[in-house]
Amino acid sequence: MTKPVILTGDRTTGPLHIGHYAGSLKSRLEMQDSHEQFLLLADTQALTDNANDPDKVRRSVLEVALDYLAVGIDPAKSTICLQSHLPALAELSMLYLNFVTVARLERNPTIKDEIRARGFGRDIPAGFLCYPAAQAADITGFRATVVPVGEDQAPLIEQTNEIVRRVNAVAGQSVLPEARAVIPKAGRLPGIDGKAKMSKSGGNAIALSASPDQIAAAVRAMFTDPGHLRVSDPGRVEGNVVFTYLDAFDEDHTEVAALKEQYQRGGLGDGVIKRRLDGVLQALIGPIRDRRAELARDPGYVLDVIRQGTEVARARTQDTHRALVQALGLFRL
Ligand code: TRP
């Protein structure tokens, strides 16, 4: 029996953080046995909003690959590949741009939010506006049917399926499969400052490569409940980042529930819950950091993993492109 194909990707704009871990790396680890999994180092997509810093995009390729391997992605089970070295994805993107309108791209909620967040206005880079078509190329290029993404990315899968239906209709056959977004139950992890999005550029992230001191400092600075002044005061757990992270990473749910109750009643200091979280995060990140440092001493190995994965991915995506050209009945020499 063939396994369902799963594709995930990360823009290579910096090392990954614990938000990536909770949001998707963990489910990728769980699915690498039951699925045929591809992990895309999305350096081409990273350029769509980082064109002025190609150096960062290049450097981050190895960083993200190291993060994948350090958390336990096994290259014998999962294929790690580099987007810019898969020309069929660029060719598919160009084809798909004919099956989508500018109005539809502008209406895409992911794009709309990002235009607002980045203050692009009408000066949005055309590549950025069109990245939903490129992401449709990624997904269909691998013939992925399962795409684990954060909730904010769900509209991209919807738009992918619209393109798939239009292409299939014109081709008069089901040449491309539709895909299903898998949204992690945990939801998106906020930044340590309580802002909705954890990001390296926002300075509110904890990297998977964080040192013990960096973890401790992040926990110390973490947003709790500004109204919780004395230990005896009742405190709020909603919007309290320490509890949000304990919910995400502390496996002792009964104890976390008891702590929440005590915190809400009053009589539990921030120091106590922060010490607990520090312990949980040190235990989570410690082994990842050590494994990452070990791998970083052998960049040749990491490069080989990417090279071999990209080779496999190249064959797969070229195959899809060929099938599509044939199904559409385009001229071939
Ligand atoms: N857009 C994703 C992000 O910003 C990265 C990505 C690129 C991706 N191609 C993909 C995710 C294909 C899933 C499938 O993180």
Tab-separated table of C-alpha atoms and ligand atoms in Angstrom:
chain	number	residue	atom	x	y	z
A	1	MET	CA	0.000	0.000	0.000
A	2	THR	CA	1.315	3.443	-0.806
A	3	LYS	CA	1.489	5.902	2.058
A	4	PRO	CA	-0.258	9.291	1.796
A	5	VAL	CA	2.120	12.090	0.833
A	6	ILE	CA	2.656	14.888	3.305
A	7	LEU	CA	4.402	18.170	2.524
A	8	THR	CA	5.469	20.873	4.916
A	9	GLY	CA	7.779	23.770	4.385
A	10	ASP	CA	9.561	26.516	6.246
A	11	ARG	CA	10.801	29.799	4.909
A	12	THR	CA	14.522	29.921	5.505
A	13	THR	CA	14.733	33.227	7.333
A	14	GLY	CA	16.395	32.096	10.574
A	15	PRO	CA	16.633	29.151	12.942
A	16	LEU	CA	13.370	27.587	14.103
A	17	HIS	CA	11.875	28.184	17.556
A	18	ILE	CA	9.679	26.370	20.048
A	19	GLY	CA	6.587	27.776	18.316
A	20	HIS	CA	7.562	25.777	15.219
A	21	TYR	CA	8.106	22.759	17.451
A	22	ALA	CA	4.664	22.913	19.078
A	23	GLY	CA	2.964	23.968	15.864
A	24	SER	CA	4.303	21.522	13.338
A	25	LEU	CA	7.656	19.838	14.001
A	26	LYS	CA	6.109	17.562	16.606
A	27	SER	CA	3.395	16.337	14.245
A	28	ARG	CA	5.965	15.864	11.486
A	29	LEU	CA	7.930	13.599	13.817
A	30	GLU	CA	4.823	11.598	14.557
A	31	MET	CA	3.910	11.228	10.883
A	32	GLN	CA	7.222	10.259	9.357
A	33	ASP	CA	6.474	6.539	9.735
A	34	SER	CA	2.889	6.502	8.521
A	35	HIS	CA	3.371	8.957	5.627
A	36	GLU	CA	5.730	9.639	2.781
A	37	GLN	CA	6.989	12.962	4.046
A	38	PHE	CA	8.736	15.821	2.267
A	39	LEU	CA	10.168	18.820	4.118
A	40	LEU	CA	10.777	21.817	1.923
A	41	LEU	CA	13.469	24.351	2.762
A	42	ALA	CA	11.534	27.240	1.205
A	43	ASP	CA	14.348	29.601	0.271
A	44	THR	CA	12.605	30.845	-2.879
A	45	GLN	CA	9.509	31.746	-0.875
A	46	ALA	CA	11.722	33.356	1.804
A	47	LEU	CA	12.932	35.769	-0.872
A	48	THR	CA	9.399	36.990	-1.532
A	49	ASP	CA	9.619	39.161	1.579
A	50	ASN	CA	13.398	39.188	2.101
A	51	ALA	CA	14.702	40.118	-1.337
A	52	ASN	CA	16.997	42.719	0.217
A	53	ASP	CA	18.720	40.122	2.378
A	54	PRO	CA	19.603	37.077	0.256
A	55	ASP	CA	22.541	36.431	2.557
A	56	LYS	CA	20.194	35.706	5.465
A	57	VAL	CA	18.068	33.440	3.282
A	58	ARG	CA	21.138	31.457	2.196
A	59	ARG	CA	22.613	31.131	5.675
A	60	SER	CA	19.297	30.000	7.107
A	61	VAL	CA	19.073	26.970	4.808
A	62	LEU	CA	21.599	25.047	6.901
A	63	GLU	CA	20.129	26.410	10.150
A	64	VAL	CA	16.662	25.073	9.388
A	65	ALA	CA	18.047	21.767	8.127
A	66	LEU	CA	20.000	21.440	11.389
A	67	ASP	CA	16.815	22.120	13.341
A	68	TYR	CA	14.968	19.398	11.420
A	69	LEU	CA	17.654	16.818	12.080
A	70	ALA	CA	18.163	17.900	15.702
A	71	VAL	CA	14.507	17.389	16.647
A	72	GLY	CA	14.604	13.898	15.166
A	73	ILE	CA	13.527	14.145	11.546
A	74	ASP	CA	15.133	11.030	10.096
A	75	PRO	CA	16.463	11.404	6.528
A	76	ALA	CA	15.961	7.669	6.045
A	77	LYS	CA	12.215	8.240	6.494
A	78	SER	CA	11.646	11.866	5.452
A	79	THR	CA	12.962	13.776	2.453
A	80	ILE	CA	14.531	17.178	3.150
A	81	CYS	CA	14.840	19.252	-0.029
A	82	LEU	CA	15.716	22.752	-1.232
A	83	GLN	CA	13.047	24.750	-3.079
A	84	SER	CA	15.373	26.875	-5.234
A	85	HIS	CA	16.907	23.709	-6.687
A	86	LEU	CA	13.589	22.306	-7.874
A	87	PRO	CA	12.998	24.070	-11.214
A	88	ALA	CA	9.745	22.166	-11.826
A	89	LEU	CA	8.219	24.091	-8.906
A	90	ALA	CA	9.014	27.388	-10.639
A	91	GLU	CA	7.543	26.061	-13.894
A	92	LEU	CA	4.379	24.921	-12.144
A	93	SER	CA	4.114	28.318	-10.432
A	94	MET	CA	4.193	30.082	-13.796
A	95	LEU	CA	1.489	27.775	-15.129
A	96	TYR	CA	-0.746	28.278	-12.101
A	97	LEU	CA	-0.514	32.069	-12.284
A	98	ASN	CA	-2.727	31.744	-15.368
A	99	PHE	CA	-5.414	30.063	-13.300
A	100	VAL	CA	-5.697	32.691	-10.575
A	101	THR	CA	-6.636	36.373	-10.641
A	102	VAL	CA	-4.939	39.282	-8.909
A	103	ALA	CA	-8.253	40.014	-7.157
A	104	ARG	CA	-8.362	36.485	-5.769
A	105	LEU	CA	-4.743	36.700	-4.577
A	106	GLU	CA	-5.477	40.002	-2.844
A	107	ARG	CA	-8.529	38.510	-1.171
A	108	ASN	CA	-6.566	35.607	0.287
A	109	PRO	CA	-6.815	36.202	4.069
A	110	THR	CA	-3.211	35.072	4.679
A	111	ILE	CA	-1.917	37.557	2.104
A	112	LYS	CA	-4.262	40.285	3.315
A	113	ASP	CA	-3.063	39.912	6.925
A	114	GLU	CA	0.571	39.849	5.880
A	115	ILE	CA	0.190	42.933	3.655
A	116	ARG	CA	-1.235	44.727	6.672
A	117	ALA	CA	1.329	43.398	9.167
A	118	ARG	CA	4.252	44.361	6.928
A	119	GLY	CA	2.779	47.683	5.844
A	120	PHE	CA	3.221	46.866	2.140
A	121	GLY	CA	0.091	48.636	0.908
A	122	ARG	CA	0.137	48.748	-2.914
A	123	ASP	CA	3.916	48.429	-2.869
A	124	ILE	CA	3.682	44.726	-2.259
A	125	PRO	CA	6.386	42.786	-4.099
A	126	ALA	CA	4.694	40.912	-6.943
A	127	GLY	CA	6.469	37.732	-5.876
A	128	PHE	CA	4.928	38.048	-2.432
A	129	LEU	CA	1.424	38.608	-3.788
A	130	CYS	CA	1.818	35.520	-5.948
A	131	TYR	CA	3.306	33.184	-3.373
A	132	PRO	CA	-0.019	31.358	-2.881
A	133	ALA	CA	0.321	30.142	-6.493
A	134	ALA	CA	3.910	29.088	-5.757
A	135	GLN	CA	2.788	27.275	-2.627
A	136	ALA	CA	0.131	25.530	-4.725
A	137	ALA	CA	3.008	24.444	-6.966
A	138	ASP	CA	4.893	23.086	-3.945
A	139	ILE	CA	1.914	21.124	-2.680
A	140	THR	CA	0.779	19.712	-6.012
A	141	GLY	CA	4.334	19.241	-7.301
A	142	PHE	CA	4.814	16.600	-4.632
A	143	ARG	CA	1.217	15.384	-5.102
A	144	ALA	CA	0.767	15.938	-1.371
A	145	THR	CA	-2.679	15.268	0.060
A	146	VAL	CA	-1.869	16.165	3.661
A	147	VAL	CA	-0.416	19.552	4.596
A	148	PRO	CA	0.134	20.304	8.299
A	149	VAL	CA	0.175	24.087	8.708
A	150	GLY	CA	-0.706	26.721	11.255
A	151	GLU	CA	-4.238	28.067	11.159
A	152	ASP	CA	-3.033	31.230	9.413
A	153	GLN	CA	-1.935	29.142	6.419
A	154	ALA	CA	-5.255	27.344	5.904
A	155	PRO	CA	-6.461	29.825	3.219
A	156	LEU	CA	-3.414	28.888	1.153
A	157	ILE	CA	-4.541	25.272	1.014
A	158	GLU	CA	-8.015	26.402	0.024
A	159	GLN	CA	-6.572	28.457	-2.788
A	160	THR	CA	-4.387	25.525	-3.841
A	161	ASN	CA	-7.498	23.376	-4.184
A	162	GLU	CA	-9.224	26.042	-6.265
A	163	ILE	CA	-6.284	26.049	-8.650
A	164	VAL	CA	-6.304	22.244	-8.693
A	165	ARG	CA	-10.002	22.172	-9.641
A	166	ARG	CA	-9.548	24.725	-12.415
A	167	VAL	CA	-6.527	22.946	-13.855
A	168	ASN	CA	-8.272	19.568	-13.704
A	169	ALA	CA	-11.359	21.060	-15.375
A	170	VAL	CA	-9.317	22.488	-18.258
A	171	ALA	CA	-7.315	19.264	-18.563
A	172	GLY	CA	-10.540	17.274	-18.534
A	173	GLN	CA	-9.035	14.771	-16.123
A	174	SER	CA	-8.024	14.569	-12.511
A	175	VAL	CA	-4.320	15.111	-13.063
A	176	LEU	CA	-3.718	16.847	-9.693
A	177	PRO	CA	-5.007	15.687	-6.285
A	178	GLU	CA	-6.627	18.055	-3.807
A	179	ALA	CA	-4.944	18.528	-0.432
A	180	ARG	CA	-6.202	18.714	3.112
A	181	ALA	CA	-4.805	21.121	5.717
A	182	VAL	CA	-4.069	19.553	9.081
A	183	ILE	CA	-4.174	22.233	11.762
A	184	PRO	CA	-2.477	21.301	15.056
A	185	LYS	CA	-4.864	21.296	18.019
A	186	ALA	CA	-2.399	23.237	20.149
A	187	GLY	CA	-2.926	26.367	18.066
A	188	ARG	CA	-0.323	29.013	17.591
A	189	LEU	CA	2.054	29.721	20.454
A	190	PRO	CA	2.271	33.411	21.450
A	191	GLY	CA	5.612	35.204	21.858
A	192	ILE	CA	7.197	35.492	25.319
A	193	ASP	CA	5.828	39.062	25.442
A	194	GLY	CA	2.245	37.843	24.946
A	195	LYS	CA	2.000	39.060	21.342
A	196	ALA	CA	0.006	36.711	19.131
A	197	LYS	CA	2.922	35.664	16.959
A	198	MET	CA	6.262	34.293	18.046
A	199	SER	CA	8.963	35.371	15.616
A	200	LYS	CA	12.683	35.733	15.578
A	201	SER	CA	12.394	39.181	14.020
A	202	GLY	CA	9.958	40.190	16.761
A	203	GLY	CA	12.591	39.303	19.381
A	204	ASN	CA	9.999	37.318	21.340
A	205	ALA	CA	10.973	33.772	20.403
A	206	ILE	CA	12.891	30.966	22.103
A	207	ALA	CA	15.095	29.231	19.529
A	208	LEU	CA	15.471	25.455	19.463
A	209	SER	CA	19.189	26.188	19.757
A	210	ALA	CA	18.797	28.467	22.820
A	211	SER	CA	21.451	28.143	25.551
A	212	PRO	CA	20.417	27.402	29.157
A	213	ASP	CA	20.984	31.097	30.000
A	214	GLN	CA	18.916	32.291	27.037
A	215	ILE	CA	16.065	30.010	28.080
A	216	ALA	CA	16.255	31.236	31.681
A	217	ALA	CA	16.324	34.891	30.577
A	218	ALA	CA	13.333	34.377	28.271
A	219	VAL	CA	11.320	32.751	31.054
A	220	ARG	CA	12.274	35.526	33.478
A	221	ALA	CA	11.099	38.188	30.990
A	222	MET	CA	7.912	36.301	30.170
A	223	PHE	CA	4.552	38.083	30.220
A	224	THR	CA	2.254	36.830	33.004
A	225	ASP	CA	-0.576	38.849	34.554
A	226	PRO	CA	0.289	42.513	35.104
A	227	GLY	CA	-2.484	42.699	37.734
A	228	HIS	CA	-0.905	39.935	39.821
A	229	LEU	CA	1.217	42.114	42.097
A	230	ARG	CA	1.418	40.150	45.336
A	231	VAL	CA	1.647	36.400	45.729
A	232	SER	CA	-1.635	36.452	47.640
A	233	ASP	CA	-3.489	38.258	44.801
A	234	PRO	CA	-5.696	36.175	42.525
A	235	GLY	CA	-4.063	35.882	39.093
A	236	ARG	CA	-5.271	35.378	35.531
A	237	VAL	CA	-4.243	32.342	33.524
A	238	GLU	CA	-5.832	33.466	30.230
A	239	GLY	CA	-3.247	35.355	28.207
A	240	ASN	CA	-0.627	34.386	30.787
A	241	VAL	CA	2.223	33.135	28.613
A	242	VAL	CA	3.742	30.934	31.325
A	243	PHE	CA	0.534	28.914	31.547
A	244	THR	CA	0.098	28.858	27.765
A	245	TYR	CA	3.568	27.320	27.452
A	246	LEU	CA	2.969	24.918	30.350
A	247	ASP	CA	-0.176	23.777	28.517
A	248	ALA	CA	1.885	23.220	25.378
A	249	PHE	CA	4.984	21.559	26.846
A	250	ASP	CA	4.365	20.243	30.397
A	251	GLU	CA	3.261	16.641	30.193
A	252	ASP	CA	1.812	16.596	33.713
A	253	HIS	CA	-1.585	18.089	32.827
A	254	THR	CA	-3.077	17.298	36.253
A	255	GLU	CA	-0.363	19.282	38.015
A	256	VAL	CA	-0.721	22.193	35.569
A	257	ALA	CA	-4.490	22.239	36.207
A	258	ALA	CA	-3.863	22.312	39.968
A	259	LEU	CA	-1.363	25.147	39.606
A	260	LYS	CA	-3.828	27.133	37.506
A	261	GLU	CA	-6.484	26.737	40.154
A	262	GLN	CA	-4.134	27.878	42.905
A	263	TYR	CA	-2.929	30.826	40.805
A	264	GLN	CA	-6.492	31.976	40.146
A	265	ARG	CA	-7.388	31.664	43.842
A	266	GLY	CA	-4.299	33.601	44.899
A	267	GLY	CA	-1.315	32.355	46.841
A	268	LEU	CA	0.911	31.246	43.982
A	269	GLY	CA	3.781	33.468	42.910
A	270	ASP	CA	5.036	33.968	39.350
A	271	GLY	CA	8.455	32.726	40.515
A	272	VAL	CA	7.078	29.250	41.200
A	273	ILE	CA	5.383	28.779	37.834
A	274	LYS	CA	8.361	30.276	36.017
A	275	ARG	CA	10.743	27.872	37.747
A	276	ARG	CA	8.542	24.985	36.671
A	277	LEU	CA	8.420	26.213	33.069
A	278	ASP	CA	12.178	26.772	33.053
A	279	GLY	CA	12.648	23.129	34.040
A	280	VAL	CA	10.251	21.919	31.347
A	281	LEU	CA	11.884	24.004	28.590
A	282	GLN	CA	15.439	23.118	29.631
A	283	ALA	CA	14.473	19.429	29.465
A	284	LEU	CA	12.854	19.871	26.039
A	285	ILE	CA	15.521	22.030	24.407
A	286	GLY	CA	18.658	20.581	26.066
A	287	PRO	CA	18.874	17.376	23.999
A	288	ILE	CA	17.850	19.214	20.789
A	289	ARG	CA	20.583	21.817	21.351
A	290	ASP	CA	23.221	19.158	22.038
A	291	ARG	CA	22.300	17.111	18.990
A	292	ARG	CA	22.257	20.276	16.879
A	293	ALA	CA	25.742	21.302	18.055
A	294	GLU	CA	27.024	17.829	17.225
A	295	LEU	CA	25.504	17.944	13.712
A	296	ALA	CA	26.809	21.472	13.151
A	297	ARG	CA	30.349	20.100	13.492
A	298	ASP	CA	29.697	18.001	10.382
A	299	PRO	CA	28.189	20.374	7.787
A	300	GLY	CA	29.248	17.952	5.035
A	301	TYR	CA	26.782	15.400	6.341
A	302	VAL	CA	23.952	17.941	6.496
A	303	LEU	CA	24.728	19.084	2.945
A	304	ASP	CA	24.636	15.484	1.752
A	305	VAL	CA	21.226	14.996	3.344
A	306	ILE	CA	19.892	18.073	1.530
A	307	ARG	CA	21.572	17.087	-1.745
A	308	GLN	CA	20.163	13.580	-1.723
A	309	GLY	CA	16.709	14.748	-0.670
A	310	THR	CA	16.669	17.397	-3.380
A	311	GLU	CA	17.555	14.764	-5.963
A	312	VAL	CA	14.577	12.631	-4.958
A	313	ALA	CA	12.340	15.704	-4.898
A	314	ARG	CA	13.549	16.819	-8.313
A	315	ALA	CA	12.448	13.570	-9.920
A	316	ARG	CA	9.082	13.696	-8.185
A	317	THR	CA	8.274	17.311	-9.089
A	318	GLN	CA	9.482	16.970	-12.685
A	319	ASP	CA	7.214	14.000	-13.043
A	320	THR	CA	4.229	16.069	-11.961
A	321	HIS	CA	5.161	18.893	-14.326
A	322	ARG	CA	5.505	16.471	-17.231
A	323	ALA	CA	2.143	14.862	-16.464
A	324	LEU	CA	0.479	18.272	-16.321
A	325	VAL	CA	1.943	19.512	-19.609
A	326	GLN	CA	0.697	16.316	-21.202
A	327	ALA	CA	-2.751	16.517	-19.609
A	328	LEU	CA	-3.181	20.124	-20.736
A	329	GLY	CA	-2.061	19.152	-24.224
A	330	LEU	CA	0.663	21.789	-24.474
A	331	PHE	CA	3.209	21.654	-27.276
A	332	ARG	CA	6.163	19.382	-26.665
A	333	LEU	CA	9.263	19.014	-28.768
B	1	TRP	N1	4.326	29.327	3.771
B	1	TRP	C1	5.014	28.494	4.707
B	1	TRP	C2	5.486	29.373	5.871
B	1	TRP	O1	5.503	30.575	5.754
B	1	TRP	C3	6.213	27.785	4.112
B	1	TRP	C4	5.883	26.881	2.963
B	1	TRP	C5	6.371	26.986	1.681
B	1	TRP	C6	5.011	25.753	2.964
B	1	TRP	N2	5.884	26.007	0.918
B	1	TRP	C7	5.047	25.229	1.652
B	1	TRP	C8	4.224	25.137	3.947
B	1	TRP	C9	4.281	24.100	1.306
B	1	TRP	C10	3.470	24.009	3.588
B	1	TRP	C11	3.496	23.514	2.287
B	1	TRP	O2	5.856	28.862	6.892
